[in-house]
Amino acid sequence: MSTLATSSDVSAPALRRDWPFLIASVLALAVLVTLVLIDGQPAAAALLMLGFALGGVFLKTEFSFTASWRRLIVPGQADGFLAGLLLIAIAAAVIVPVVALVPGFGGAIAPIGPSLVIGDFVFGIGMQLANGCGSGTLYTAGGGSGRMIITLACFIAGSVIGSLHLPAVLSIGGIDPILAANVFGPWGGLAVTWVSLALAAFAGVVIARRRGAAFAPPRKMVVGAVAIGLLCIAVFAAGRHPWSVTFGFTVWGAKIATAFGADFSNAEFWQWAGPKRAIGDSILSDTSSLTDLGMILGAMAAAATSAPFARNPWPPLKSLLAAAAGGLLMGWGARLGFGCNIGAFIGGVGSGSLHGWVWFLAALPGCVIGIKLRPLFGLSRE
């Protein structure tokens, strides 16, 4: 006689945790938070914890700008692109008016010229070869990807090289930053920013419908966009500046190079007030470094909660070469282009700065070339 199985007869798969790495990531965060609190930096402690949260959210929701843009370019799928625009709209709701109305808060703004366009174009190539942008490199490296650790190391090296070239490229010329709030006022600037995002979303939907591809973001993407957008606001509140990623890489690289005998005293970039202060101070006083460190630890913790940490086999040599080349190109391009998808695109557009949209329009054709190059390294165009 047959019997029916009941819910008690079937056990759900056990959640696999890698306790040593989970405990190590949480303890490392606690140590860093304790150090900055002892030094009297409560805002730094907040940035570390917010970075930790960002790393976990990015990894758990698998939020990716690189893959989303590749899907938009190749099959015309706009779901991830639209989710990214939603993220920016949420962040802009606070950043645009606060920067205009509250003293002590600054936006992510940059001049528009050859440096921006060249850097962004090169960055677009690199992000598709590396298979990750600035935030993607951080959370996947933190999540245990050996390939992305190579990308991160080369990203750091490329950032330092870019810092040496930036002053010369800036000298070519350009136009001063254009901020929507300066032209239309705080609330008019926010309205213009939202309209620009709506037009970009409309263009994404048109592309998707013409190519018969999806454009409605799934629930996981929407959750990720909302959570990251709110965390961007929290980072802005704690650091008094929009979230950025790549400046921290530049500082890390310069400090490592200095430890090995490099001398930046004659490098113009490192004589500017911000970089000069950053290379001389602890990385725990640099807002970008704080969120970067927190993000790596947060991704490590999130990865360790659901599977054995860093147990995947190494990819083929061609893939590793793409990771290295992509990292170098992104590092160099981010320094010339004033940031990555986070600091320049999200931060720029979210601040109502025109350079954010120029960044996107310059990086997109770079992505097209990067996608065409991917098969040379054994990577799919999809």
Short mmCIF file of C-alpha atoms in Angstrom, two decimals:
data_model
loop_
_atom_site.label_atom_id
_atom_site.label_comp_id
_atom_site.label_asym_id
_atom_site.label_seq_id
_atom_site.Cartn_x
_atom_site.Cartn_y
_atom_site.Cartn_z
CA MET A 1 0.00 0.00 0.00
CA SER A 2 1.43 3.41 -0.98
CA THR A 3 1.62 6.28 1.44
CA LEU A 4 1.78 10.04 0.95
CA ALA A 5 4.76 11.92 2.26
CA THR A 6 3.98 14.66 4.76
CA SER A 7 5.90 17.86 5.37
CA SER A 8 7.56 16.25 8.38
CA ASP A 9 8.98 13.50 6.17
CA VAL A 10 10.86 15.91 3.93
CA SER A 11 13.66 17.95 5.45
CA ALA A 12 14.68 21.25 3.88
CA PRO A 13 18.31 21.52 2.79
CA ALA A 14 20.44 22.72 5.64
CA LEU A 15 21.84 26.21 5.42
CA ARG A 16 25.61 25.91 4.97
CA ARG A 17 27.70 28.44 6.82
CA ASP A 18 31.43 28.92 6.86
CA TRP A 19 31.74 29.93 10.48
CA PRO A 20 35.47 30.83 10.58
CA PHE A 21 35.13 33.37 7.76
CA LEU A 22 31.81 34.68 9.10
CA ILE A 23 33.29 35.22 12.55
CA ALA A 24 36.50 36.69 11.11
CA SER A 25 34.62 39.26 9.01
CA VAL A 26 32.44 40.38 11.93
CA LEU A 27 35.42 40.55 14.29
CA ALA A 28 37.44 42.55 11.75
CA LEU A 29 34.59 45.02 11.43
CA ALA A 30 34.33 45.27 15.22
CA VAL A 31 38.07 45.96 15.53
CA LEU A 32 37.97 48.70 12.87
CA VAL A 33 34.88 50.30 14.42
CA THR A 34 36.52 50.22 17.83
CA LEU A 35 39.69 51.85 16.49
CA VAL A 36 37.87 54.79 14.90
CA LEU A 37 35.65 55.27 17.94
CA ILE A 38 38.70 55.38 20.20
CA ASP A 39 40.06 58.01 17.83
CA GLY A 40 36.84 60.01 18.26
CA GLN A 41 35.41 59.39 14.78
CA PRO A 42 31.77 58.27 15.13
CA ALA A 43 31.09 59.16 11.48
CA ALA A 44 33.91 56.84 10.42
CA ALA A 45 32.36 54.04 12.46
CA ALA A 46 29.04 54.65 10.71
CA LEU A 47 30.71 54.53 7.29
CA LEU A 48 32.38 51.21 8.11
CA MET A 49 29.06 49.69 9.17
CA LEU A 50 27.22 51.15 6.18
CA GLY A 51 29.89 49.71 3.87
CA PHE A 52 29.40 46.36 5.59
CA ALA A 53 25.67 46.57 4.89
CA LEU A 54 26.29 47.55 1.26
CA GLY A 55 28.58 44.55 0.73
CA GLY A 56 25.93 42.22 2.11
CA VAL A 57 23.10 43.73 0.08
CA PHE A 58 25.05 43.73 -3.19
CA LEU A 59 26.06 40.09 -2.76
CA LYS A 60 22.70 38.78 -1.56
CA THR A 61 20.69 40.60 -4.24
CA GLU A 62 23.38 40.00 -6.90
CA PHE A 63 23.06 43.64 -7.95
CA SER A 64 25.39 44.26 -10.88
CA PHE A 65 25.86 47.27 -13.13
CA THR A 66 28.26 45.43 -15.44
CA ALA A 67 25.92 42.52 -16.21
CA SER A 68 22.89 44.83 -16.42
CA TRP A 69 24.57 47.06 -19.01
CA ARG A 70 25.73 44.00 -20.95
CA ARG A 71 22.15 42.70 -21.05
CA LEU A 72 20.96 46.12 -22.23
CA ILE A 73 23.53 46.21 -25.04
CA VAL A 74 23.39 42.59 -26.27
CA PRO A 75 19.80 41.28 -26.01
CA GLY A 76 18.23 44.67 -25.19
CA GLN A 77 17.09 43.60 -21.73
CA ALA A 78 16.49 46.71 -19.63
CA ASP A 79 15.45 45.31 -16.24
CA GLY A 80 18.80 45.82 -14.48
CA PHE A 81 19.31 49.20 -16.12
CA LEU A 82 15.93 50.41 -14.85
CA ALA A 83 16.71 49.11 -11.36
CA GLY A 84 19.90 51.18 -11.40
CA LEU A 85 17.94 54.29 -12.37
CA LEU A 86 15.52 53.67 -9.49
CA LEU A 87 18.50 53.51 -7.13
CA ILE A 88 19.75 56.91 -8.36
CA ALA A 89 16.28 58.47 -8.10
CA ILE A 90 16.08 57.44 -4.44
CA ALA A 91 19.52 58.82 -3.62
CA ALA A 92 18.89 62.07 -5.53
CA ALA A 93 15.75 62.76 -3.48
CA VAL A 94 17.99 63.73 -0.57
CA ILE A 95 21.37 64.55 -2.11
CA VAL A 96 20.27 67.23 -4.60
CA PRO A 97 18.34 69.49 -2.18
CA VAL A 98 20.64 68.93 0.81
CA VAL A 99 23.78 69.86 -1.15
CA ALA A 100 22.05 73.06 -2.26
CA LEU A 101 20.51 74.01 1.09
CA VAL A 102 22.72 72.66 3.89
CA PRO A 103 26.24 74.06 4.45
CA GLY A 104 28.94 71.44 4.91
CA PHE A 105 27.49 68.92 2.45
CA GLY A 106 29.02 68.48 -0.99
CA GLY A 107 27.93 66.73 -4.16
CA ALA A 108 29.83 64.54 -6.59
CA ILE A 109 30.63 67.13 -9.26
CA ALA A 110 33.33 67.27 -11.92
CA PRO A 111 34.31 69.29 -14.99
CA ILE A 112 33.32 68.07 -18.44
CA GLY A 113 36.14 67.61 -20.92
CA PRO A 114 38.53 65.16 -22.58
CA SER A 115 39.67 63.69 -19.26
CA LEU A 116 36.13 62.68 -18.35
CA VAL A 117 35.29 61.23 -21.77
CA ILE A 118 38.58 59.36 -22.28
CA GLY A 119 38.60 57.94 -18.76
CA ASP A 120 34.98 56.81 -18.91
CA PHE A 121 35.39 55.17 -22.31
CA VAL A 122 38.41 53.20 -21.10
CA PHE A 123 36.58 52.30 -17.89
CA GLY A 124 33.69 50.87 -19.93
CA ILE A 125 36.06 48.53 -21.76
CA GLY A 126 37.66 47.45 -18.51
CA MET A 127 34.44 46.73 -16.65
CA GLN A 128 33.28 44.26 -19.29
CA LEU A 129 36.64 42.47 -19.41
CA ALA A 130 36.86 42.31 -15.63
CA ASN A 131 33.16 41.43 -15.32
CA GLY A 132 32.68 43.98 -12.57
CA CYS A 133 32.83 47.72 -11.91
CA GLY A 134 34.13 49.43 -8.76
CA SER A 135 31.42 48.15 -6.43
CA GLY A 136 31.25 44.81 -8.26
CA THR A 137 34.97 44.27 -7.80
CA LEU A 138 34.69 44.98 -4.08
CA TYR A 139 31.75 42.75 -3.26
CA THR A 140 32.81 39.82 -5.45
CA ALA A 141 36.39 39.96 -4.15
CA GLY A 142 34.99 40.17 -0.62
CA GLY A 143 32.69 37.27 -1.49
CA GLY A 144 35.69 35.04 -2.17
CA SER A 145 36.30 35.35 -5.92
CA GLY A 146 40.00 34.80 -6.60
CA ARG A 147 39.55 36.22 -10.10
CA MET A 148 38.22 39.48 -8.71
CA ILE A 149 41.02 39.72 -6.17
CA ILE A 150 43.33 39.93 -9.21
CA THR A 151 41.05 42.58 -10.69
CA LEU A 152 41.13 44.55 -7.43
CA ALA A 153 44.95 44.46 -7.25
CA CYS A 154 45.23 45.67 -10.86
CA PHE A 155 42.47 48.23 -10.29
CA ILE A 156 44.54 49.70 -7.45
CA ALA A 157 47.69 49.78 -9.62
CA GLY A 158 45.83 51.36 -12.52
CA SER A 159 44.41 54.03 -10.21
CA VAL A 160 47.88 55.12 -9.13
CA ILE A 161 49.06 55.28 -12.74
CA GLY A 162 45.98 57.32 -13.62
CA SER A 163 46.71 59.75 -10.79
CA LEU A 164 50.07 60.53 -12.41
CA HIS A 165 48.44 61.21 -15.79
CA LEU A 166 45.34 63.12 -14.64
CA PRO A 167 46.85 66.65 -14.31
CA ALA A 168 48.28 66.56 -17.83
CA VAL A 169 45.01 65.39 -19.36
CA LEU A 170 43.03 67.98 -17.39
CA SER A 171 45.28 70.68 -18.84
CA ILE A 172 43.81 69.96 -22.29
CA GLY A 173 40.74 71.90 -21.19
CA GLY A 174 37.03 71.48 -20.63
CA ILE A 175 34.07 73.29 -19.08
CA ASP A 176 33.28 73.88 -15.43
CA PRO A 177 30.85 71.56 -13.61
CA ILE A 178 27.16 72.10 -14.36
CA LEU A 179 24.85 71.44 -11.43
CA ALA A 180 21.07 71.31 -11.91
CA ALA A 181 20.40 72.95 -8.55
CA ASN A 182 22.59 75.91 -9.48
CA VAL A 183 20.49 76.51 -12.60
CA PHE A 184 16.99 75.58 -11.43
CA GLY A 185 17.22 75.87 -7.65
CA PRO A 186 17.17 73.02 -5.08
CA TRP A 187 13.75 71.60 -5.87
CA GLY A 188 13.82 72.49 -9.54
CA GLY A 189 17.20 70.76 -9.76
CA LEU A 190 15.70 67.64 -8.17
CA ALA A 191 12.78 67.75 -10.62
CA VAL A 192 15.16 68.07 -13.59
CA THR A 193 17.24 65.17 -12.25
CA TRP A 194 14.15 62.96 -11.92
CA VAL A 195 12.98 63.95 -15.41
CA SER A 196 16.38 62.99 -16.84
CA LEU A 197 16.13 59.62 -15.10
CA ALA A 198 12.58 59.13 -16.40
CA LEU A 199 13.72 59.87 -19.96
CA ALA A 200 16.57 57.37 -19.62
CA ALA A 201 14.10 54.79 -18.28
CA PHE A 202 11.75 55.47 -21.20
CA ALA A 203 14.63 54.95 -23.64
CA GLY A 204 15.46 51.66 -21.92
CA VAL A 205 11.87 50.45 -22.20
CA VAL A 206 11.72 51.42 -25.88
CA ILE A 207 14.92 49.47 -26.59
CA ALA A 208 13.61 46.42 -24.74
CA ARG A 209 10.19 46.45 -26.42
CA ARG A 210 11.67 46.81 -29.91
CA ARG A 211 13.92 43.81 -29.30
CA GLY A 212 11.28 41.75 -27.51
CA ALA A 213 13.27 41.68 -24.27
CA ALA A 214 12.30 42.06 -20.64
CA PHE A 215 12.27 45.48 -19.00
CA ALA A 216 10.38 45.02 -15.73
CA PRO A 217 12.92 44.48 -12.91
CA PRO A 218 12.22 41.35 -10.84
CA ARG A 219 11.49 41.70 -7.14
CA LYS A 220 15.08 40.87 -6.13
CA MET A 221 16.45 43.72 -8.24
CA VAL A 222 13.89 46.19 -6.90
CA VAL A 223 14.70 45.21 -3.32
CA GLY A 224 18.40 45.66 -4.06
CA ALA A 225 17.86 49.04 -5.74
CA VAL A 226 15.75 50.39 -2.87
CA ALA A 227 18.10 49.07 -0.18
CA ILE A 228 21.24 50.39 -1.91
CA GLY A 229 19.55 53.73 -2.64
CA LEU A 230 18.67 54.17 1.05
CA LEU A 231 22.19 53.14 2.07
CA CYS A 232 23.59 55.73 -0.37
CA ILE A 233 21.58 58.35 1.50
CA ALA A 234 22.91 57.08 4.82
CA VAL A 235 26.51 57.19 3.54
CA PHE A 236 25.89 60.73 2.31
CA ALA A 237 24.57 61.73 5.75
CA ALA A 238 27.54 60.18 7.57
CA GLY A 239 30.29 61.33 5.19
CA ARG A 240 28.66 64.60 4.01
CA HIS A 241 29.48 63.55 0.45
CA PRO A 242 28.00 60.94 -1.93
CA TRP A 243 29.39 57.42 -1.72
CA SER A 244 32.58 56.88 -3.74
CA VAL A 245 34.74 53.81 -4.27
CA THR A 246 37.78 54.37 -6.44
CA PHE A 247 39.57 57.18 -4.61
CA GLY A 248 40.17 54.70 -1.81
CA PHE A 249 41.88 52.37 -4.29
CA THR A 250 44.16 55.20 -5.40
CA VAL A 251 45.13 55.98 -1.81
CA TRP A 252 45.81 52.30 -1.02
CA GLY A 253 47.99 51.97 -4.10
CA ALA A 254 49.98 55.11 -3.36
CA LYS A 255 50.58 54.02 0.23
CA ILE A 256 51.76 50.59 -0.90
CA ALA A 257 54.03 52.14 -3.53
CA THR A 258 55.43 54.57 -0.95
CA ALA A 259 56.19 51.67 1.39
CA PHE A 260 58.29 50.16 -1.40
CA GLY A 261 60.23 53.38 -1.94
CA ALA A 262 58.13 55.32 -4.46
CA ASP A 263 58.31 59.11 -4.16
CA PHE A 264 55.23 61.14 -5.07
CA SER A 265 56.58 64.49 -3.88
CA ASN A 266 56.94 65.69 -7.48
CA ALA A 267 53.62 64.24 -8.68
CA GLU A 268 51.15 67.09 -9.15
CA PHE A 269 48.05 65.06 -8.21
CA TRP A 270 49.57 64.17 -4.84
CA GLN A 271 50.26 67.83 -4.08
CA TRP A 272 46.58 68.74 -4.35
CA ALA A 273 45.02 69.26 -0.92
CA GLY A 274 42.75 66.20 -0.79
CA PRO A 275 45.18 63.57 -2.14
CA LYS A 276 48.08 65.04 -0.16
CA ARG A 277 46.11 64.79 3.06
CA ALA A 278 44.87 61.28 2.23
CA ILE A 279 48.33 59.83 1.50
CA GLY A 280 49.67 61.30 4.72
CA ASP A 281 46.82 60.24 7.00
CA SER A 282 45.55 56.81 8.01
CA ILE A 283 43.18 55.10 5.58
CA LEU A 284 40.71 55.06 8.48
CA SER A 285 40.33 58.81 8.04
CA ASP A 286 39.43 58.51 4.33
CA THR A 287 35.68 58.15 3.76
CA SER A 288 36.09 56.17 0.53
CA SER A 289 38.48 53.70 2.17
CA LEU A 290 36.12 53.21 5.11
CA THR A 291 33.16 52.16 2.97
CA ASP A 292 35.46 50.06 0.75
CA LEU A 293 36.80 48.12 3.73
CA GLY A 294 33.33 47.70 5.17
CA MET A 295 32.00 46.47 1.83
CA ILE A 296 34.68 43.79 1.50
CA LEU A 297 33.93 42.52 5.02
CA GLY A 298 30.17 42.69 4.49
CA ALA A 299 30.37 40.66 1.29
CA MET A 300 32.62 38.14 3.05
CA ALA A 301 30.10 37.76 5.86
CA ALA A 302 27.18 37.44 3.44
CA ALA A 303 29.00 34.81 1.36
CA ALA A 304 29.98 32.85 4.46
CA THR A 305 26.38 32.68 5.71
CA SER A 306 25.21 30.55 2.81
CA ALA A 307 28.13 28.46 1.50
CA PRO A 308 31.73 27.45 2.16
CA PHE A 309 33.79 30.58 1.54
CA ALA A 310 36.12 30.83 -1.47
CA ARG A 311 35.89 27.17 -2.52
CA ASN A 312 35.39 27.71 -6.26
CA PRO A 313 38.16 26.54 -8.62
CA TRP A 314 40.35 29.12 -10.36
CA PRO A 315 39.19 30.06 -13.86
CA PRO A 316 41.33 29.53 -17.00
CA LEU A 317 44.40 31.67 -17.64
CA LYS A 318 42.65 33.70 -20.35
CA SER A 319 39.94 34.71 -17.90
CA LEU A 320 42.57 35.76 -15.36
CA LEU A 321 44.31 37.85 -18.02
CA ALA A 322 40.99 39.57 -18.75
CA ALA A 323 40.56 40.21 -15.03
CA ALA A 324 44.01 41.81 -14.81
CA ALA A 325 43.61 43.89 -17.98
CA GLY A 326 40.12 44.97 -16.96
CA GLY A 327 41.34 46.02 -13.53
CA LEU A 328 44.16 48.13 -14.96
CA LEU A 329 41.85 49.80 -17.48
CA MET A 330 39.20 50.53 -14.85
CA GLY A 331 41.74 51.94 -12.41
CA TRP A 332 43.30 54.25 -15.01
CA GLY A 333 39.92 55.21 -16.46
CA ALA A 334 38.28 55.85 -13.10
CA ARG A 335 41.02 58.25 -12.05
CA LEU A 336 40.82 60.25 -15.29
CA GLY A 337 37.01 60.01 -15.34
CA PHE A 338 36.47 61.09 -11.71
CA GLY A 339 35.13 57.76 -10.49
CA CYS A 340 33.27 54.61 -11.42
CA ASN A 341 29.60 53.66 -11.68
CA ILE A 342 29.23 54.61 -8.02
CA GLY A 343 31.16 57.85 -7.56
CA ALA A 344 30.68 59.26 -11.05
CA PHE A 345 27.39 57.84 -12.37
CA ILE A 346 25.28 57.31 -9.25
CA GLY A 347 27.00 60.07 -7.30
CA GLY A 348 27.13 62.47 -10.24
CA VAL A 349 23.58 62.04 -11.52
CA GLY A 350 22.34 61.70 -7.93
CA SER A 351 23.91 65.12 -7.20
CA GLY A 352 22.27 66.65 -10.26
CA SER A 353 25.65 67.06 -11.98
CA LEU A 354 25.68 66.88 -15.77
CA HIS A 355 29.01 65.06 -15.75
CA GLY A 356 27.22 61.96 -14.41
CA TRP A 357 25.27 61.58 -17.64
CA VAL A 358 28.36 62.36 -19.73
CA TRP A 359 30.13 59.59 -17.79
CA PHE A 360 27.38 57.13 -18.74
CA LEU A 361 27.29 58.16 -22.40
CA ALA A 362 31.08 57.80 -22.67
CA ALA A 363 31.28 54.52 -20.75
CA LEU A 364 28.53 52.82 -22.77
CA PRO A 365 30.44 52.63 -26.10
CA GLY A 366 33.44 51.45 -24.10
CA CYS A 367 31.24 48.64 -22.82
CA VAL A 368 30.31 47.75 -26.40
CA ILE A 369 33.99 47.33 -27.28
CA GLY A 370 34.66 45.42 -24.06
CA ILE A 371 31.82 43.02 -24.88
CA LYS A 372 33.27 42.43 -28.36
CA LEU A 373 36.66 41.64 -26.79
CA ARG A 374 35.32 39.20 -24.20
CA PRO A 375 35.37 36.09 -26.47
CA LEU A 376 39.11 36.59 -27.01
CA PHE A 377 39.50 35.76 -23.31
CA GLY A 378 37.03 32.86 -23.29
CA LEU A 379 34.21 34.98 -21.85
CA SER A 380 30.64 35.02 -23.15
CA ARG A 381 29.12 38.10 -24.74
CA GLU A 382 25.84 37.39 -22.99
#
